[in-house]
Amino acid sequence: ALPSPGEPPVGLYSADLERRHQQRARIHQLLRDATSRGELQLVYQPKVSLRSGRLIGAEALLRWNSAELGPVSPGDFIPLAETSGEILAIGDWVVDEALRQAREWRGRGEVDDDFSIAINVAARQLMTAGFAERVLTRLRYAGLPAHALEVEVTESGLMEDISLARQTLRTLADQGIKIAIDDFGTGYSSLAYLKTLPVNTLKIDRAFIDDMLHSSHDRNLANTVIQLAHSFGCDVVAEGIENPEQARLLASLDCEHAQGYWFSAPLPAERFLAWKARYHAEHYHEPSR
Ligand code: C2E
Ligand code: MG
Ligand code: MG
Ligand code: MG
């Protein structure tokens, strides 16, 4: 029956909701099988030194190429995987795959000893009992030094349970795993808390980088974050560098490291080394002393 005038078309709305629920359930189910079907992949985005131009590491970013849905972006499926708990299995896969790659590159001498691969860790993973121990066991099993791995956690993720997060991060940091706070400046972490965490690196969110060249306000903010990081004894990675002017400006503000499309988009492992060889040939010259 048609809704009487003035009443919302309830039937239509609930059919719509129903469909959305079904879609969501389907995605959860597909996500559950993604690992075993080999649909997940890590791509690697170079991180470079703004001082020397040298490649210092890579951020591993997850890609899901679903047979049914096509490519799904992590911004869409990670939140779903966090809700369903599937992130725990996926996160373990990410750790293993990143360590396998690190071992391959190191074993063949393709990367320097200080090269590290950073993985993104969701709040739900970080807060799961035994997370740090599992990472450390896998690291040992892979036969890699702890500094080969870096863990990126978001500010908002940390704040979900700061004392549990602190404990987990300390276990990792005590063994030499580097800790970075991702998307810094977009969350709500208080400086008082930050001081109590074993953090090596702050990653300035792209939001501050995007308009730096045109907005003195954003430039000042970026500058403030860089100074702040240094006062905590942290170094800084600027995210989302898309042109050389941004890179130059950030270097002049004393920002140590950068990543972004200007240097390279995230690359499949097999293209990463070719990128590195070309980039170093063009941009990096060994210091003369
Ligand atoms: P994030 O960790 O802050 O990663 C940076 C995002 O910015 C990546 O998007 C990267 O591809 C993109 N990006 C890099 N350079 C540029 C640039 O110059 N311009 C622009 N516009 N974008 C740039 P991506 O790969 O889609 O990942 C989105 C987010 O999904 C990540 O943000 C991270 O929070 C999450 N994510 C990705 N992989 C994983 C994972 O393995 N585990 C977890 N828990 N989260 C992940
Ligand atoms: Mg990240
Ligand atoms: Mg980020
Ligand atoms: Mg982000």
Coordinates of C-alpha atoms and ligand atoms in Angstrom, one line a residue:
A1 CA 0.0 0.0 0.0
L2 CA 1.1 3.6 -0.7
P3 CA 2.0 5.6 2.4
S4 CA -0.6 8.1 3.4
P5 CA 0.4 11.7 2.7
G6 CA 2.9 13.1 5.2
E7 CA 4.2 9.7 6.2
P8 CA 7.6 8.6 5.2
P9 CA 7.7 5.8 2.6
V10 CA 8.7 3.2 5.3
G11 CA 8.6 0.3 3.0
L12 CA 11.0 1.7 0.5
Y13 CA 13.5 2.8 3.3
S14 CA 13.6 -0.6 4.9
A15 CA 14.0 -2.4 1.6
D16 CA 17.0 -0.1 1.0
L17 CA 18.4 -0.8 4.4
E18 CA 17.8 -4.5 4.0
R19 CA 19.8 -4.4 0.7
R20 CA 22.6 -2.5 2.4
H21 CA 22.7 -5.1 5.2
Q22 CA 22.9 -7.9 2.7
Q23 CA 25.7 -6.1 0.8
R24 CA 27.6 -5.7 4.0
A25 CA 27.2 -9.3 5.0
R26 CA 28.4 -10.4 1.5
I27 CA 31.5 -8.2 1.8
H28 CA 32.2 -9.6 5.3
Q29 CA 32.0 -13.1 3.8
L30 CA 34.2 -12.3 0.9
L31 CA 36.7 -10.6 3.2
R32 CA 36.8 -13.8 5.3
D33 CA 38.0 -15.8 2.3
A34 CA 40.2 -13.1 0.8
T35 CA 43.4 -14.4 2.5
S36 CA 42.9 -18.0 1.6
R37 CA 42.0 -17.1 -2.0
G38 CA 45.2 -15.2 -2.4
E39 CA 43.3 -11.9 -3.1
L40 CA 45.4 -9.8 -0.8
Q41 CA 48.6 -8.0 -1.8
L42 CA 51.0 -5.6 -0.3
V43 CA 52.3 -2.6 -2.3
Y44 CA 55.2 -0.6 -1.1
Q45 CA 55.6 3.2 -1.1
P46 CA 59.1 4.5 -0.8
K47 CA 60.1 6.8 2.1
V48 CA 63.0 9.0 1.3
S49 CA 65.4 11.3 3.3
L50 CA 64.8 14.9 2.4
R51 CA 68.4 15.6 3.3
S52 CA 70.3 13.1 1.3
G53 CA 67.6 11.8 -1.1
R54 CA 68.3 8.3 0.0
L55 CA 65.7 5.6 0.3
I56 CA 65.2 4.9 4.0
G57 CA 62.3 2.5 4.0
A58 CA 58.9 1.6 2.6
E59 CA 55.3 1.7 3.8
A60 CA 53.4 -1.5 3.1
L61 CA 49.9 -0.8 2.0
L62 CA 47.2 -3.5 1.6
R63 CA 45.4 -4.1 -1.6
W64 CA 42.4 -6.4 -2.0
N65 CA 41.6 -7.5 -5.5
S66 CA 38.3 -9.4 -5.0
A67 CA 37.3 -11.8 -7.7
E68 CA 33.7 -10.7 -7.2
L69 CA 34.0 -7.0 -6.4
G70 CA 37.1 -6.0 -8.2
P71 CA 39.7 -3.8 -6.4
V72 CA 38.4 -2.6 -3.1
S73 CA 40.3 0.2 -1.4
P74 CA 41.6 -0.2 2.1
G75 CA 39.8 2.9 3.2
D76 CA 36.6 0.9 2.5
F77 CA 37.4 -2.6 3.7
I78 CA 39.7 -2.0 6.7
P79 CA 36.9 -0.4 8.8
L80 CA 34.6 -3.3 7.9
A81 CA 37.3 -5.8 8.7
E82 CA 37.8 -4.1 12.1
T83 CA 34.1 -4.4 12.9
S84 CA 33.9 -8.1 12.0
G85 CA 37.2 -9.0 13.6
E86 CA 38.5 -10.2 10.3
I87 CA 41.3 -7.6 10.7
L88 CA 43.1 -10.0 13.1
A89 CA 43.6 -12.7 10.5
I90 CA 44.3 -10.1 7.8
G91 CA 46.7 -8.2 10.1
D92 CA 48.6 -11.4 10.8
W93 CA 48.9 -12.0 7.0
V94 CA 50.2 -8.4 6.6
V95 CA 52.9 -9.0 9.2
D96 CA 54.0 -12.3 7.6
E97 CA 54.0 -10.9 4.1
A98 CA 55.9 -7.8 5.0
L99 CA 58.5 -9.9 6.9
R100 CA 58.8 -12.3 4.0
Q101 CA 59.5 -9.4 1.7
A102 CA 62.0 -7.8 4.1
R103 CA 63.8 -11.0 4.3
E104 CA 64.0 -11.5 0.6
W105 CA 65.3 -8.0 -0.1
R106 CA 67.8 -8.1 2.8
G107 CA 68.9 -11.7 2.0
R108 CA 69.8 -10.6 -1.6
G109 CA 71.5 -7.4 -0.4
E110 CA 69.0 -5.3 -2.3
V111 CA 68.4 -2.9 0.6
D112 CA 70.7 -1.3 3.1
D113 CA 70.8 -2.5 6.7
D114 CA 68.9 0.5 8.0
F115 CA 66.0 0.0 5.5
S116 CA 62.8 -0.7 7.3
I117 CA 59.3 -1.8 6.2
A118 CA 56.4 -0.1 8.0
I119 CA 53.1 -1.9 8.5
N120 CA 49.9 -0.3 9.4
V121 CA 48.3 -1.7 12.6
A122 CA 44.6 -1.1 13.3
A123 CA 43.4 -0.2 16.8
R124 CA 41.6 -3.5 17.1
Q125 CA 44.8 -5.5 16.4
L126 CA 46.9 -3.4 18.7
M127 CA 44.4 -3.9 21.5
T128 CA 44.3 -7.7 21.1
A129 CA 46.1 -9.7 23.8
G130 CA 49.4 -11.1 22.6
F131 CA 49.7 -8.9 19.5
A132 CA 53.2 -7.7 20.4
E133 CA 54.4 -11.2 21.3
R134 CA 53.0 -12.6 18.0
V135 CA 54.9 -9.9 16.0
L136 CA 58.1 -10.6 18.0
T137 CA 57.9 -14.4 17.5
R138 CA 57.4 -13.9 13.7
L139 CA 60.3 -11.5 13.5
R140 CA 62.6 -13.9 15.3
Y141 CA 61.3 -16.8 13.1
A142 CA 62.1 -14.6 10.0
G143 CA 65.6 -14.1 11.4
L144 CA 65.4 -10.3 11.0
P145 CA 66.7 -7.5 13.2
A146 CA 64.0 -5.6 14.9
H147 CA 64.9 -2.4 13.2
A148 CA 63.8 -4.0 9.9
L149 CA 60.2 -3.5 11.0
E150 CA 58.3 -0.4 11.9
V151 CA 54.7 -0.2 13.2
E152 CA 52.4 2.7 12.2
V153 CA 49.4 3.3 14.5
T154 CA 47.0 6.1 14.2
E155 CA 46.5 8.7 16.8
S156 CA 42.8 7.9 17.2
G157 CA 43.6 4.2 17.4
L158 CA 45.9 4.8 20.4
M159 CA 43.3 6.8 22.2
E160 CA 40.9 3.9 22.3
D161 CA 42.8 2.5 25.2
I162 CA 45.9 4.5 25.9
S163 CA 47.3 2.3 28.7
L164 CA 46.9 -0.9 26.8
A165 CA 48.4 0.7 23.7
R166 CA 51.3 2.0 25.7
Q167 CA 52.0 -1.5 27.1
T168 CA 51.9 -3.1 23.7
L169 CA 54.1 -0.4 22.1
R170 CA 56.6 -0.7 24.9
T171 CA 56.9 -4.4 24.4
L172 CA 57.6 -3.8 20.7
A173 CA 59.9 -0.8 21.3
D174 CA 61.9 -2.5 24.0
Q175 CA 62.9 -5.1 21.4
G176 CA 63.9 -2.4 18.9
I177 CA 60.9 -2.2 16.7
K178 CA 60.3 1.3 15.6
I179 CA 57.0 3.0 16.3
A180 CA 55.4 5.8 14.2
I181 CA 52.2 7.7 14.8
D182 CA 50.3 7.9 11.6
D183 CA 48.0 10.7 10.4
F184 CA 49.4 12.9 13.1
G185 CA 47.4 16.1 13.7
T186 CA 44.0 14.7 12.7
G187 CA 43.2 12.9 16.0
Y188 CA 42.8 14.0 19.5
S189 CA 45.8 12.7 21.3
S190 CA 46.9 14.9 24.1
L191 CA 50.6 15.9 24.3
A192 CA 50.7 14.7 27.9
Y193 CA 49.9 11.1 26.6
L194 CA 52.2 11.4 23.7
K195 CA 55.1 12.0 26.0
T196 CA 54.5 8.6 27.7
L197 CA 54.6 6.6 24.5
P198 CA 57.8 5.1 23.0
V199 CA 57.5 6.8 19.6
N200 CA 60.3 7.3 17.1
T201 CA 58.4 9.1 14.3
L202 CA 55.4 11.3 13.7
K203 CA 53.9 11.2 10.3
I204 CA 52.3 14.5 9.4
D205 CA 49.0 13.9 7.8
R206 CA 48.5 14.9 4.1
A207 CA 45.8 17.3 5.2
F208 CA 48.5 19.7 6.3
I209 CA 50.7 19.1 3.3
D210 CA 48.1 19.7 0.6
D211 CA 47.7 23.4 1.0
M212 CA 51.1 24.3 2.5
L213 CA 52.3 26.2 -0.5
H214 CA 49.2 28.4 -0.7
S215 CA 48.1 28.7 2.9
S216 CA 50.5 30.3 5.4
H217 CA 48.2 28.9 8.1
D218 CA 48.9 25.3 7.0
R219 CA 52.5 26.1 6.6
N220 CA 52.7 27.3 10.2
L221 CA 50.8 24.2 11.3
A222 CA 53.2 21.9 9.5
N223 CA 56.1 23.9 11.0
T224 CA 54.7 23.6 14.5
V225 CA 54.2 19.8 14.2
I226 CA 57.8 19.4 13.0
Q227 CA 59.1 21.5 15.9
L228 CA 56.9 19.6 18.3
A229 CA 58.1 16.2 17.0
H230 CA 61.7 17.3 17.5
S231 CA 61.0 18.5 21.0
F232 CA 59.8 15.0 21.7
G233 CA 62.9 13.5 20.2
C234 CA 61.0 12.2 17.2
D235 CA 61.7 12.5 13.6
V236 CA 59.1 13.5 11.0
V237 CA 57.7 11.9 7.8
A238 CA 55.6 14.2 5.7
E239 CA 52.9 12.2 3.8
G240 CA 51.3 13.0 0.5
I241 CA 54.1 15.0 -1.2
E242 CA 52.9 15.6 -4.7
N243 CA 55.4 18.2 -6.1
P244 CA 59.0 19.3 -5.7
E245 CA 58.0 22.6 -4.1
Q246 CA 56.4 20.8 -1.2
A247 CA 59.5 18.7 -0.8
R248 CA 61.8 21.8 -0.8
L249 CA 59.6 23.7 1.6
L250 CA 59.5 20.7 4.0
A251 CA 63.2 20.3 3.8
S252 CA 63.7 23.9 4.7
L253 CA 61.4 23.4 7.7
D254 CA 63.8 20.6 8.9
C255 CA 61.4 17.7 8.1
E256 CA 63.6 14.6 7.8
H257 CA 61.6 12.3 5.6
A258 CA 58.9 12.2 3.0
Q259 CA 56.7 10.0 1.0
G260 CA 54.1 10.8 -1.7
Y261 CA 53.2 10.5 -5.4
W262 CA 56.0 12.9 -6.2
F263 CA 58.5 10.3 -5.3
S264 CA 56.4 7.3 -6.1
A265 CA 53.0 5.8 -5.8
P266 CA 52.9 2.6 -3.8
L267 CA 54.4 -0.2 -6.0
P268 CA 54.2 -3.9 -6.2
A269 CA 57.3 -5.5 -4.8
E270 CA 58.6 -6.5 -8.3
R271 CA 58.6 -2.9 -9.4
F272 CA 60.0 -1.4 -6.2
L273 CA 63.7 -2.3 -6.8
A274 CA 63.6 -0.9 -10.4
W275 CA 62.2 2.3 -9.0
K276 CA 65.0 2.4 -6.3
A277 CA 67.8 1.9 -8.9
R278 CA 66.5 4.7 -11.1
Y279 CA 65.7 7.0 -8.2
H280 CA 69.1 6.6 -6.6
A281 CA 70.9 7.1 -9.9
E282 CA 69.1 10.4 -10.4
H283 CA 68.8 11.8 -6.9
Y284 CA 71.2 10.3 -4.5
H285 CA 74.9 10.9 -4.3
E286 CA 77.0 9.2 -1.6
P287 CA 78.2 11.8 0.9
S288 CA 81.8 12.6 0.2
R289 CA 82.9 12.1 3.7
Ligands
C2E1 P1 47.9 5.7 5.6 O1 48.6 4.7 6.4 O2 47.9 7.1 6.1 O3 48.5 5.6 4.1 C1 48.7 6.7 3.3 C2 47.7 6.7 2.1 O4 47.9 7.8 1.3 C3 47.7 5.5 1.2 O5 46.4 5.2 0.8 C4 48.6 6.0 0.1 O6 48.4 5.2 -1.1 C5 48.1 7.4 0.0 N1 49.1 8.3 -0.6 C6 50.4 8.2 -0.6 N2 51.0 9.2 -1.2 C7 50.0 10.0 -1.7 C8 50.0 11.3 -2.4 O7 51.0 11.9 -2.7 N3 48.8 11.8 -2.6 C9 47.6 11.2 -2.2 N4 46.4 11.8 -2.5 N5 47.6 10.0 -1.6 C10 48.8 9.4 -1.3 P2 45.8 3.7 0.7 O8 46.9 2.8 0.3 O9 44.5 3.8 0.0 O10 45.5 3.4 2.3 C11 44.6 4.2 3.0 C12 44.6 3.8 4.5 O11 44.2 2.5 4.7 C13 46.0 3.9 5.1 O12 46.3 5.3 5.4 C14 45.8 3.1 6.3 O13 45.2 3.8 7.3 C15 44.9 2.0 5.8 N6 45.7 0.8 5.5 C16 46.3 0.5 4.3 N7 46.9 -0.7 4.5 C17 46.7 -1.2 5.7 C18 47.0 -2.4 6.4 O14 47.8 -3.3 6.0 N8 46.5 -2.5 7.7 C19 45.7 -1.5 8.3 N9 45.3 -1.7 9.5 N10 45.4 -0.4 7.6 C20 45.8 -0.2 6.3
MG2 MG 50.3 4.5 7.3
MG3 MG 49.0 8.3 7.1
MG4 MG 45.7 8.0 6.4

